[in-house]
Coordinates of C-alpha atoms and ligand atoms in Angstrom, one line a residue:
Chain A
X1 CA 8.9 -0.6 25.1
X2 CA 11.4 -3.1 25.7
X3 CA 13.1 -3.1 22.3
X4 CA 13.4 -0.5 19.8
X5 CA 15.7 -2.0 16.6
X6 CA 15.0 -1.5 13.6
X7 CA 12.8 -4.8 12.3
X8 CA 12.4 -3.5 8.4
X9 CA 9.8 -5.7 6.6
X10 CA 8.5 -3.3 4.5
X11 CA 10.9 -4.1 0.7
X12 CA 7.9 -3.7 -1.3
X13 CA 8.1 0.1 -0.6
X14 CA 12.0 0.6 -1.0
X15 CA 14.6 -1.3 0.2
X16 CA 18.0 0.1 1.2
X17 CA 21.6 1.0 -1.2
X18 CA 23.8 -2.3 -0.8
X19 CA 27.3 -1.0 0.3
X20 CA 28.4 -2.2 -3.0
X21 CA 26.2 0.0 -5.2
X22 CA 27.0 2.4 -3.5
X23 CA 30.9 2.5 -3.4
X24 CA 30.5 2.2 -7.2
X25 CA 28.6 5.4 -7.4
X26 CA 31.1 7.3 -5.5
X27 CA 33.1 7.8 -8.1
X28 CA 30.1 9.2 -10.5
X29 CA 29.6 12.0 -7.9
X30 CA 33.2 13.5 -6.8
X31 CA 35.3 12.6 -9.7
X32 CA 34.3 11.4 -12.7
X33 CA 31.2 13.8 -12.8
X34 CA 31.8 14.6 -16.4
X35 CA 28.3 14.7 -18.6
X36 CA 27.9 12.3 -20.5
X37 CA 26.7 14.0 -23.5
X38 CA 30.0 16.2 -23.5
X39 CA 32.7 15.2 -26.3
X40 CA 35.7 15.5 -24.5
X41 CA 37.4 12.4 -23.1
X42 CA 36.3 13.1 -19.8
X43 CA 32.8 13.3 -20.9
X44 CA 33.2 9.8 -22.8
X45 CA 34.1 8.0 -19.3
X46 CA 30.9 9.2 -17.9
X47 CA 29.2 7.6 -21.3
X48 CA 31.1 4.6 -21.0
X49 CA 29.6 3.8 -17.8
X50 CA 26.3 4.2 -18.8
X51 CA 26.1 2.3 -21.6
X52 CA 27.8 -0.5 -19.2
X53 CA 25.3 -0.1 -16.9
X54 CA 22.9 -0.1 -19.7
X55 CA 24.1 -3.4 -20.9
X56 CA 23.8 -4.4 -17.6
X57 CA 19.6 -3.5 -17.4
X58 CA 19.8 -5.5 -20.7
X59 CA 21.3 -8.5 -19.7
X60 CA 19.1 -9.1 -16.5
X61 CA 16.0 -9.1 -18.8
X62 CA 17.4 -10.9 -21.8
X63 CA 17.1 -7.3 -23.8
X64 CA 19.6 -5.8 -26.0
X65 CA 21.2 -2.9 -24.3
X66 CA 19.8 -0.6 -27.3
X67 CA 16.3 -1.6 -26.1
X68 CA 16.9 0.4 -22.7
X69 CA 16.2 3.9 -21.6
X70 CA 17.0 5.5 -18.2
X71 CA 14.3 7.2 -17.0
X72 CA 13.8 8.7 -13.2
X73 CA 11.8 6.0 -11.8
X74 CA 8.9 2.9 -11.4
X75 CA 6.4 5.9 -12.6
X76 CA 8.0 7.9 -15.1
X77 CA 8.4 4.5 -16.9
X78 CA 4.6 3.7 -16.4
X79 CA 3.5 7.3 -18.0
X80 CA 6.2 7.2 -20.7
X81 CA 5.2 3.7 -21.5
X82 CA 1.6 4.1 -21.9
X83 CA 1.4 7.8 -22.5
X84 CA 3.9 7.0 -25.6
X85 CA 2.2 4.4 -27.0
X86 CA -1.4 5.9 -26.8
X87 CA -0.3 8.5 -28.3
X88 CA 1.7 7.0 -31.1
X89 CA -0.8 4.8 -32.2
X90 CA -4.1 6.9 -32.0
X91 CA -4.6 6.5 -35.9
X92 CA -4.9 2.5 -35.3
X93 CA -7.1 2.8 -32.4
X94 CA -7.8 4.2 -29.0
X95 CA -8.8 1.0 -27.2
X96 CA -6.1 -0.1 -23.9
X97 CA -6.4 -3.1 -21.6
X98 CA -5.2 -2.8 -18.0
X99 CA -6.5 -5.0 -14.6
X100 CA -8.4 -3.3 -12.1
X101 CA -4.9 -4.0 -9.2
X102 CA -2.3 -2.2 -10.9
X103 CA -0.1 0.7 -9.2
X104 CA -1.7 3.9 -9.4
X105 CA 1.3 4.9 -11.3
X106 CA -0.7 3.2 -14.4
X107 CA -4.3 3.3 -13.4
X108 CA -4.4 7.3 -13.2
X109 CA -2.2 7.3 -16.3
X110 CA -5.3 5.5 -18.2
X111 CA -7.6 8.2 -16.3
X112 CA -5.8 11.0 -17.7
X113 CA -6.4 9.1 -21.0
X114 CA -9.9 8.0 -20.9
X115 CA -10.2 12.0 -20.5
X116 CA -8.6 12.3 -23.4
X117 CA -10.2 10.0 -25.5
X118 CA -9.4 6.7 -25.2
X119 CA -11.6 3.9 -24.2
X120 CA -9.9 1.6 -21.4
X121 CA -11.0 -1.8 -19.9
X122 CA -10.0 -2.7 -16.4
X123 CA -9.5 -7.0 -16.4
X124 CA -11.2 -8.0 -13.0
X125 CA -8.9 -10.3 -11.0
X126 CA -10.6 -13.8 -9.2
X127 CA -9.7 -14.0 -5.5
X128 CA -6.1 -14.8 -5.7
X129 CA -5.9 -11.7 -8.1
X130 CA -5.1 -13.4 -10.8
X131 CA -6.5 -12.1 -14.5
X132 CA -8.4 -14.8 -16.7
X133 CA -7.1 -15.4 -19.6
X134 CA -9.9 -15.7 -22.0
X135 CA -11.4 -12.4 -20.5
X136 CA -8.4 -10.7 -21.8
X137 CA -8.6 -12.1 -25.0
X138 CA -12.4 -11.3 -24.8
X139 CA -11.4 -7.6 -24.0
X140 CA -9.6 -7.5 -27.1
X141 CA -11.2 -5.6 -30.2
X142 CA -9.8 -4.0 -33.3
X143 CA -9.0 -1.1 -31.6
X144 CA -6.7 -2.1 -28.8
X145 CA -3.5 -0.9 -28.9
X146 CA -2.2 -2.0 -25.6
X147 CA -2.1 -4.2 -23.2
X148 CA -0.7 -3.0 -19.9
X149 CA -0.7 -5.9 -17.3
X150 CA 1.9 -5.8 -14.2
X151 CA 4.2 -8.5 -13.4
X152 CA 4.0 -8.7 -9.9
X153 CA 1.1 -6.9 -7.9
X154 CA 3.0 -4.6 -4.9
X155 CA 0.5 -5.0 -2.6
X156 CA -0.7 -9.1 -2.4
X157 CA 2.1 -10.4 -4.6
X158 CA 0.6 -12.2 -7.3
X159 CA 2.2 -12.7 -10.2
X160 CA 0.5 -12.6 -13.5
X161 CA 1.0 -15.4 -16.1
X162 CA 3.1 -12.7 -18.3
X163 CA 4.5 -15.0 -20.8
X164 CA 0.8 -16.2 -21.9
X165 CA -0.7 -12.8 -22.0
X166 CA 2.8 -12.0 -24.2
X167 CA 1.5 -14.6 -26.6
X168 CA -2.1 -13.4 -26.7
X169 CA -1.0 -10.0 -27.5
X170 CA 1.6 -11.2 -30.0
X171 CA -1.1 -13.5 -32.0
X172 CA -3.1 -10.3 -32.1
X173 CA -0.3 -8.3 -32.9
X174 CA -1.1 -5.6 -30.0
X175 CA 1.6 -4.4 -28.0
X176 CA 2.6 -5.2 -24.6
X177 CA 3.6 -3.6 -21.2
X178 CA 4.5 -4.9 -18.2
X179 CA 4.7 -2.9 -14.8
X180 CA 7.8 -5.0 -13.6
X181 CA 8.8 -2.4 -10.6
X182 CA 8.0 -5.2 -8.2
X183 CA 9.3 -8.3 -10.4
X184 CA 12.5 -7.2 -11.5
X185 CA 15.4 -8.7 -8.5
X186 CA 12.5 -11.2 -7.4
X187 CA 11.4 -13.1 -10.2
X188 CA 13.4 -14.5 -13.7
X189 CA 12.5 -11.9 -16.5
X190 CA 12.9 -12.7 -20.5
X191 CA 11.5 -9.9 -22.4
X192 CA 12.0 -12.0 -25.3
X193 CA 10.7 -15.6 -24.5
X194 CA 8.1 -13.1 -22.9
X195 CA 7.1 -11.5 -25.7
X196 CA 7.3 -8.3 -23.9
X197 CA 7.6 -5.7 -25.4
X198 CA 8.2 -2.6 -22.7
X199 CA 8.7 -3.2 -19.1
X200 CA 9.1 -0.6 -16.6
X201 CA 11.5 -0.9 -13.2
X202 CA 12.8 1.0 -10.5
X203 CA 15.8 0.9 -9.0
X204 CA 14.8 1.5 -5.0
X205 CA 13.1 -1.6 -5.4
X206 CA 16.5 -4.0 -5.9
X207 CA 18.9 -2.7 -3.4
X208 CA 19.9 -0.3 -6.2
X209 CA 19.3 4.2 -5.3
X210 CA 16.0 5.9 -5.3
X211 CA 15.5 8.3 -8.5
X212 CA 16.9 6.2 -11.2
X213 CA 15.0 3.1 -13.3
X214 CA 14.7 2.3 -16.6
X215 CA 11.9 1.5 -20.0
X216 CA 12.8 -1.4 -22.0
X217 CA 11.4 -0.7 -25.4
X218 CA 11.5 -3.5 -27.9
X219 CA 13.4 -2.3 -31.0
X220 CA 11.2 -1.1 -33.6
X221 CA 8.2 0.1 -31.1
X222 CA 7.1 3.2 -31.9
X223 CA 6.6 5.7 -29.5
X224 CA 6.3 9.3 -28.4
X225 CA 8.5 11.0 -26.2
X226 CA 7.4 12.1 -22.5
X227 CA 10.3 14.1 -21.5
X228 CA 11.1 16.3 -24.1
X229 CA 14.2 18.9 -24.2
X230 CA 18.1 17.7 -25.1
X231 CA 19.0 14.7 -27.4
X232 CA 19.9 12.5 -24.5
X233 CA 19.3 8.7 -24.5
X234 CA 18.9 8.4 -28.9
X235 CA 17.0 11.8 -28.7
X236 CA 14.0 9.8 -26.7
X237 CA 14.3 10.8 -23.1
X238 CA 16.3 14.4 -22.6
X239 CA 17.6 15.3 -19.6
X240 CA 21.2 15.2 -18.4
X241 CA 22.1 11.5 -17.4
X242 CA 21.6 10.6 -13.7
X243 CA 25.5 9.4 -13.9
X244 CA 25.8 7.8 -10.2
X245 CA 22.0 6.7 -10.3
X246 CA 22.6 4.8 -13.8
X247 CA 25.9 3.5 -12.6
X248 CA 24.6 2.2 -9.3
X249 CA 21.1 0.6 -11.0
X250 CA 23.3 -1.1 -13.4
X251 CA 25.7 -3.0 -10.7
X252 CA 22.3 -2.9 -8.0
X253 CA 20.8 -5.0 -10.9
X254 CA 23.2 -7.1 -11.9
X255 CA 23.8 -8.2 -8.2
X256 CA 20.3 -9.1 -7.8
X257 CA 19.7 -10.5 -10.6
X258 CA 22.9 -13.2 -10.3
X259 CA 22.0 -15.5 -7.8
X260 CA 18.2 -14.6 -7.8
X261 CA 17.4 -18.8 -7.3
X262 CA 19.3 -19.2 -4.2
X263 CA 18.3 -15.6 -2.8
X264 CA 14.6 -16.3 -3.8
X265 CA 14.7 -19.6 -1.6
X266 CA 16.0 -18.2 1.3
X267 CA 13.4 -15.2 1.7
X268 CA 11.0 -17.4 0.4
X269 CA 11.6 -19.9 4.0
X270 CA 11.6 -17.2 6.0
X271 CA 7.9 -15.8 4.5
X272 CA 6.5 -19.8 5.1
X273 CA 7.7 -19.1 8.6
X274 CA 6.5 -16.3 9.8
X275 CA 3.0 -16.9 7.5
X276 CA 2.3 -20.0 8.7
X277 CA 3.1 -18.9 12.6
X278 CA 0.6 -16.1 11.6
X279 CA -2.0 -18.5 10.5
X280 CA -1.4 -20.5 13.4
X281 CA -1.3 -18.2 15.9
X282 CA -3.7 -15.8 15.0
X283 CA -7.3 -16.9 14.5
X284 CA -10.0 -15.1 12.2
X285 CA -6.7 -14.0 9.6
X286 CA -7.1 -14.2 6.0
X287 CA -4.3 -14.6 3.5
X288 CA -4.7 -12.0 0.7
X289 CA -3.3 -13.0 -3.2
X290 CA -2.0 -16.5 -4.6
X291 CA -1.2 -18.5 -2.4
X292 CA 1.7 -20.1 -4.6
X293 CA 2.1 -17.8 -7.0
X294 CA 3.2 -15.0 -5.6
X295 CA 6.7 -12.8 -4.6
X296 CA 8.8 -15.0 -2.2
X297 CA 9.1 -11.8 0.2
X298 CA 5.3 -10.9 0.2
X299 CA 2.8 -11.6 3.2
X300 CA -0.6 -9.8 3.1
X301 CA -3.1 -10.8 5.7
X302 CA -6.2 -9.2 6.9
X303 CA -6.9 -9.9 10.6
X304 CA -10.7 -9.2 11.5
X305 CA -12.1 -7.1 13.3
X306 CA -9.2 -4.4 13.2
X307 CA -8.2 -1.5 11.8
X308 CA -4.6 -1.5 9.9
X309 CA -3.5 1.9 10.9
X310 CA -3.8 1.6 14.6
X311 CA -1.8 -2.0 13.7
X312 CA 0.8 -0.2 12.2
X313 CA 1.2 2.2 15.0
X314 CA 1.4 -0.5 17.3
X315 CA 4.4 -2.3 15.7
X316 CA 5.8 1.0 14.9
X317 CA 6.2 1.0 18.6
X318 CA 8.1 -1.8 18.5
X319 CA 10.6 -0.6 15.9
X320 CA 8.5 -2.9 12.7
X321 CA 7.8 -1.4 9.8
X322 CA 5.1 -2.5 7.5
X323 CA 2.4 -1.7 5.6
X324 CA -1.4 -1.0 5.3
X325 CA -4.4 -1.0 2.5
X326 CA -6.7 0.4 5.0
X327 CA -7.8 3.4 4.1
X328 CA -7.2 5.0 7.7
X329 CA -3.6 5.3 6.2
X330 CA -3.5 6.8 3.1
X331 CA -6.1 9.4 3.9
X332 CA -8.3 8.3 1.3
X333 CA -11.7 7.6 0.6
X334 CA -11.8 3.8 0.4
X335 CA -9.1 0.8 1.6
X336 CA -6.9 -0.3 -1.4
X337 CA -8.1 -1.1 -4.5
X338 CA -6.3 -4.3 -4.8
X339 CA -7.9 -5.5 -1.8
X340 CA -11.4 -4.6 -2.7
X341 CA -10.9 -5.8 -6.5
X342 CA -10.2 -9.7 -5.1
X343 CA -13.7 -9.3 -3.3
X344 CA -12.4 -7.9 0.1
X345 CA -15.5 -6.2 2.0
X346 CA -14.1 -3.1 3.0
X347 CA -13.9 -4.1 6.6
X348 CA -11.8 -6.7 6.0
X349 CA -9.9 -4.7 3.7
X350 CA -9.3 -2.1 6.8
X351 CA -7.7 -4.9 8.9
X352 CA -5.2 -5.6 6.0
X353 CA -1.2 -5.9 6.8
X354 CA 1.5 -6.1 4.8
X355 CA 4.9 -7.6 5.3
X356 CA 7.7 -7.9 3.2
X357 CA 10.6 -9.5 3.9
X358 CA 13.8 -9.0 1.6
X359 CA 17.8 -9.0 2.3
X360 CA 17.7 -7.1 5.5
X361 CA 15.3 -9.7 7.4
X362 CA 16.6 -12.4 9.7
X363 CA 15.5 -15.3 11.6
X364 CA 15.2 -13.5 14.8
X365 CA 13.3 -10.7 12.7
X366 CA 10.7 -13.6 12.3
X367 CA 10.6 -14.7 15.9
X368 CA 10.3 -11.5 17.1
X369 CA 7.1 -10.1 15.0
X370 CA 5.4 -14.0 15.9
X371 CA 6.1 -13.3 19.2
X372 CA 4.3 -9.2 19.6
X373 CA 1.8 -9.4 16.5
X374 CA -0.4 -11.7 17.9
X375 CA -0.5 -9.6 20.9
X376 CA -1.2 -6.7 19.4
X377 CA -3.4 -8.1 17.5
X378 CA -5.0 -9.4 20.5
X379 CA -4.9 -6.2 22.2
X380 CA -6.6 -4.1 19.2
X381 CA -9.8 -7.1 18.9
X382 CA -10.1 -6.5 23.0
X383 CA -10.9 -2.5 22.0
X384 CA -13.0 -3.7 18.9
X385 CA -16.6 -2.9 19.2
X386 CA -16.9 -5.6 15.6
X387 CA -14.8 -8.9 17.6
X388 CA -17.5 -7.9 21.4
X389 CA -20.2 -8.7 18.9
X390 CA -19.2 -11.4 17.2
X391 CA -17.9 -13.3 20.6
X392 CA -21.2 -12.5 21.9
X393 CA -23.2 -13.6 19.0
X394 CA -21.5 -17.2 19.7
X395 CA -18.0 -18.2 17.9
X396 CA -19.0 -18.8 14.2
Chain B
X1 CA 1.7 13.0 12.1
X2 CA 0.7 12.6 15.2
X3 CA 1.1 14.9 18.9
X4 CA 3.3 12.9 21.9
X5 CA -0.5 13.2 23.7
X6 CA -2.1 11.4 20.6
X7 CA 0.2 8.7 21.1
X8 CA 0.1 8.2 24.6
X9 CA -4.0 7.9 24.3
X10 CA -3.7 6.0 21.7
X11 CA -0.7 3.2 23.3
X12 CA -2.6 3.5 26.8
X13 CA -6.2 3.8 25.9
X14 CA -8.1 5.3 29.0
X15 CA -11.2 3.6 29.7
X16 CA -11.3 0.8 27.4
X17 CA -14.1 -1.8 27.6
X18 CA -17.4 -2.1 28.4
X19 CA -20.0 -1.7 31.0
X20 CA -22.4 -4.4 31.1
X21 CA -25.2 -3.0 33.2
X22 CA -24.5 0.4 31.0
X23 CA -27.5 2.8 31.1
X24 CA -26.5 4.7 27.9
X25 CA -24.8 2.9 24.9
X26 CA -24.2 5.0 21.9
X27 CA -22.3 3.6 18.4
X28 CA -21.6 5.5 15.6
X29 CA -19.6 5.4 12.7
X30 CA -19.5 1.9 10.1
X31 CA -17.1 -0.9 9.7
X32 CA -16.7 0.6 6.0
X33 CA -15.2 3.5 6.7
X34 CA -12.9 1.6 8.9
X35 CA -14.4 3.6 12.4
X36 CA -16.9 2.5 15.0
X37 CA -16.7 3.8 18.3
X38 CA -19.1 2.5 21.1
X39 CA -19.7 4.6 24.4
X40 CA -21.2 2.7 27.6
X41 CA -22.7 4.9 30.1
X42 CA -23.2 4.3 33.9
X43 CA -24.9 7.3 34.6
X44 CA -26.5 7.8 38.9
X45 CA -28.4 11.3 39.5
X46 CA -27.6 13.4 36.0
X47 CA -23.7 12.3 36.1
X48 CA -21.8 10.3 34.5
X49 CA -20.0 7.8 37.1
X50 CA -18.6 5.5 34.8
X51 CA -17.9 5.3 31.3
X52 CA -16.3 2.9 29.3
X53 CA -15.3 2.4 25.2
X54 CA -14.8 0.1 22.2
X55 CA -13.6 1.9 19.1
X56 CA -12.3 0.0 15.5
X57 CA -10.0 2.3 13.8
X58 CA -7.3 4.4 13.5
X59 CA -5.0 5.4 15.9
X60 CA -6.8 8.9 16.1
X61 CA -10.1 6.8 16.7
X62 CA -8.6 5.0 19.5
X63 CA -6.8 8.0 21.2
X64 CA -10.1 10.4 20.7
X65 CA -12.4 7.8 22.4
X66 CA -10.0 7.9 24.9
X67 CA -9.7 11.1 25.4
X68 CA -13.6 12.3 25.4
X69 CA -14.3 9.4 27.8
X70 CA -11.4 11.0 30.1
X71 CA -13.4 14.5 29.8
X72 CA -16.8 13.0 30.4
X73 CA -16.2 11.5 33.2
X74 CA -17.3 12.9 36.9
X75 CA -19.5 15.2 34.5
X76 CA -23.6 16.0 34.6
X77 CA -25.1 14.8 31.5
X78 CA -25.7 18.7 30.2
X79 CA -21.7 18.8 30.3
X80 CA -21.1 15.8 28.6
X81 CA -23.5 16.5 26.4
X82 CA -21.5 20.1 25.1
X83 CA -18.3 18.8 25.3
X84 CA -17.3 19.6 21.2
X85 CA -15.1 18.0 18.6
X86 CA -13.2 20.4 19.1
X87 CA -12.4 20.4 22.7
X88 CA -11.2 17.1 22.3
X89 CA -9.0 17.6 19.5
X90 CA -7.4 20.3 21.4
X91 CA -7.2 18.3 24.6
X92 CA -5.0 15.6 22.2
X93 CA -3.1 18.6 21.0
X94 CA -4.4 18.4 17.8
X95 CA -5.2 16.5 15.2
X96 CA -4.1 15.7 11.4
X97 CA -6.9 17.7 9.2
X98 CA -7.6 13.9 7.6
X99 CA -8.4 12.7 11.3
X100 CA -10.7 15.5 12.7
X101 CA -13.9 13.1 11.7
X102 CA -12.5 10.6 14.6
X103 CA -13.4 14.0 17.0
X104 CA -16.6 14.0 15.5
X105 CA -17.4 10.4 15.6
X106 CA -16.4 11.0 19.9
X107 CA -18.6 13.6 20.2
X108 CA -21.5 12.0 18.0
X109 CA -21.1 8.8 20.4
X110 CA -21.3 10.4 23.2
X111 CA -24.7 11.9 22.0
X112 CA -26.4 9.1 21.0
X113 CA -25.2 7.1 24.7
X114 CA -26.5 9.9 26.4
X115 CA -30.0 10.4 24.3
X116 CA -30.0 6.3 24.8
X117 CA -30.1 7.1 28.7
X118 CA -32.7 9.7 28.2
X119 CA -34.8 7.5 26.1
X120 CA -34.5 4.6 28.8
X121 CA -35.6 7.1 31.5
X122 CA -38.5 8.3 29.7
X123 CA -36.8 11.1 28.7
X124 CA -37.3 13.5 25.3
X125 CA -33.9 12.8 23.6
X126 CA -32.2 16.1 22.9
X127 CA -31.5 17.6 19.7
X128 CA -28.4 16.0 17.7
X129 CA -27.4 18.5 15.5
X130 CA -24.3 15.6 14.1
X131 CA -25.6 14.5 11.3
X132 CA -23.7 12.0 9.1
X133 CA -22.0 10.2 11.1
X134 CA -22.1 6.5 9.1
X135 CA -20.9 8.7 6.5
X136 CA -18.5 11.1 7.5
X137 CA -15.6 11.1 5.1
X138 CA -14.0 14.1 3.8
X139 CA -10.3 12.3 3.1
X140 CA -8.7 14.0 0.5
X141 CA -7.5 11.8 -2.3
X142 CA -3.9 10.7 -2.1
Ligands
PLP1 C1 4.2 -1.9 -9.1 C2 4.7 -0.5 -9.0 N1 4.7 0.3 -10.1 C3 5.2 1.5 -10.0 C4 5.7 2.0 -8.8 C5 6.3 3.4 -8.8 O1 7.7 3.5 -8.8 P1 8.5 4.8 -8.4 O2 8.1 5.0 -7.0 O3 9.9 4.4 -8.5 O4 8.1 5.9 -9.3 C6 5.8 1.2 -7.7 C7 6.4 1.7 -6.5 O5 5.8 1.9 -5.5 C8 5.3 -0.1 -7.8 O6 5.3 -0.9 -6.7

């Protein structure tokens, strides 16, 4: 292999600490380690920085910093989230909407539910996997509780209309999630112009550390605890405060949440480059999700006539990292069930790659994978049993 | 995941391609489950002289087509013909649990090239005791 560096163009899965974020945790680990719950002044430094850093989670969303709890990640906001509301409102009603593309972290949470009782509808999504509107408010009956709808989808990177389904379910006076793990850093977020009221995110996915996120709950919500055990957080989440984690999601957030605009604009011309030299270059390649409306550091394509996991071998090879919905991958049953709810036949589906570029991707990261991926691309259709029969059954 | 021996059959695929004038072609597996591997035979006085593949799928796919071709090759038909799953995951210094079906798809193309020969020779096909191989997922969940 002639080059082995690091090309990393997989964001949507974790990104790296910034330096920064990290050299304000330090601190939080070595010296002021105090817990936060403690009364002594030492104690109360550690507090102080988490209700800073709690303002700070606030402020990014346009939430009051009493509207925020720290939980240990993307996930345990998604279970706490639903799990607390389904549970809390049981007496109204046991009805909950969700789409049939949203992170497993919320579709096997409405399993575990329908097992217990509750009745959920999956939204189908049109091509672009985008939810309709009037199907949602279709969906709706006298028994929904919830709405559960993600921002931002982590595999195609279409972003929902959030602030009209906040509307529906406000009208209807049923409350709303949003899964934002993916939005959060990447897209402006206003809970309140919104009309959202909970929204999970992750830290690991803004440049801030793994372990740590957070569960905006709109005052006045009720809920049911997940985590139960000390008072911590306003008795709602116990567990002793991840200090550095809380510390370093607060300044990770605020940093990417400050010049998101100009930050958006220049990943977003680097993903128009290196889609459009894929379209070009590559023939019988599909672009998956919205083709506007969708994360400025998201590319999903399926190329025909492969398989994703030997493609993600290949670049491997070559030092690129990316991602697959092919179920080669994952070791599961069927590709991903994003791909197949836009009306992917599986094969296609199998041949599915995504990139995603974010801070750590440069120009000549972009040259680079136009100039090997249509070679290996080229290389894997030359083993393909699939692309020997369609060339010989005449190029249409 | 995977052995240094995986990877090497799978980066330089042995073998790969197709022989027109083939006298056995096997396929197994569906573009579903993401595998199809395709087995060409050139086969002169019970052995197999030539042999050539096209496999869509995974890495193990690739490298296991590979690999069976490599021990096929030179061989009478009978040998071919009991050359296991196994065999050929051990010969790749084993496989991920998930990826012992792409063994199973070799062997089972292998089988159907070679009953193709015997059929085009006028030939009782032999017994294929792989069954399910359009079908053969046993992934565990994530
Ligand atoms: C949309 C979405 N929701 C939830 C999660 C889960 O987050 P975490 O891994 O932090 O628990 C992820 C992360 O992969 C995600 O992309």
């Amino acid at each position: 292999m002639e080059q082995k560096r690091l090309i990393y163009m997989d964001h949507a899965a974790t990104t790296y600490t910034k330096p920064e974020v990290v050299e304000t945790m330090m601190p939080f680990f070595t010296e002021q380690f105090g817990n936060a719950s403690s009364v002594y002044t030492f104690g109360r430094k550690s507090k102080a920085a988490v209700e800073t850093a709690r303002e700070q989670v606030a402020k990014a969303i346009g939430a009051k910093s009493d509207e925020i709890y720290f939980v240990n990640g993307g996930s345990e906001a998604d279970n706490w989230a639903i799990k607390g509301i389904a549970w809390a409102h049981r007496d109204k009603g046991n009805h909950i909407i969700t789409t049939k593309i949203e992170h497993h972290a919320v579709l096997h949470v409405c399993e575990y539910l329908e097992n217990n009782g509750f009745e959920v509808t999956y939204l189908s999504v049109d091509e672009n996997g985008l939810i309709d509107l009037d199907e949602l408010k279709r969906a709706i009956t006298d028994k929904t509780i919830l709405i559960t709808i993600m921002f931002a989808n982590n595999e195609i990177g279409t972003i929902q209309p959030i602030a009209e389904i906040g509307k529906i379910a406000r009208e209807r006076g049923i409350i709303f999630h949003t899964d934002a793990v993916q939005a959060v850093g990447n897209v402006a977020i206003d809970v309140e112009k919104m009309n959202i009221d909970l929204l999970s995110l992750a830290g690991h996915k803004f440049y801030g550390p793994k372990g740590i996120g957070a569960l905006y709950i709109r005052k006045g919500i009720k809920i049911e605890n997940l985590i139960h055990g000390g008072g911590q957080e306003r008795r709602r989440r116990a567990g002793t405060e991840n200090l550095p984690g809380i510390v370093g999601l607060g300044k990770a957030i605020e940093m990417a949440t400050e010049n998101l605009e100009e930050h958006n604009e220049k990943i977003r011309k680097m993903r128009d480059r290196l889609l459009n030299g894929i379209m070009e270059k590559i023939p019988y390649t599909k672009l998956n999700g919205h083709p506007e409306k969708r994360l400025p550091g998201n590319i999903n394509v399926s190329f025909k006539f492969i398989e994703g996991e030997s493609l993600l071998l290949m670049l491997d090879q070559l030092g690129i990292c990316a991602s697959t919905g092919s179920a080669c991958s994952s070791g599961s049953l069927d590709p991903s069930h994003v791909l197949l709810a836009i009306g992917l036949p599986h094969e296609i589906a199998h041949g599915s790659l995504r990139l995603s570029l974010g801070d750590l991707t440069t120009e000549e990261d972009i040259d680079y994978v136009l100039e090997v991926l249509p070679k290996i691309v080229q290389r894997l259709r030359e083993m393909s049993p699939l692309y020997e029969d369609f060339i010989k059954k005449g190029e249409n | 995941m995977y052995s240094d021996k995986v990877m090497d059959h799978f980066m330089n695929p042995r073998n790969v391609g197709e022989i027109v004038d083939a006298n056995g072609v096997g396929e197994v597996g569906n573009a579903k489950c993401g595998d199809i591997m395709k087995i060409y035979l050139e086969v002169e006085d019970n052995i197999i002289k030539d042999v050539k593949f096209k496999t869509f799928g995974c890495g193990a796919a690739i490298a296991s087509s590979s690999m069976a071709t490599e021990l096929i090759k030179g061989k009478t038909l009978e040998e071919a013909w009991n050359l296991t799953n196994k065999a050929v995951a051990e010969a790749l210094d084993g496989l991920p649990p998930v990826k012992m079906h792409c063994s199973v798809l070799a062997e089972g193309a292998i089988h159907k090239a070679i009953n193709d020969y015997r059929i085009r020779m006028g030939l009782e096909p032999w017994e294929d005791n792989i069954t399910d191989l359009d079908d053969h997922h046993h992934h565990n969940n994530e």
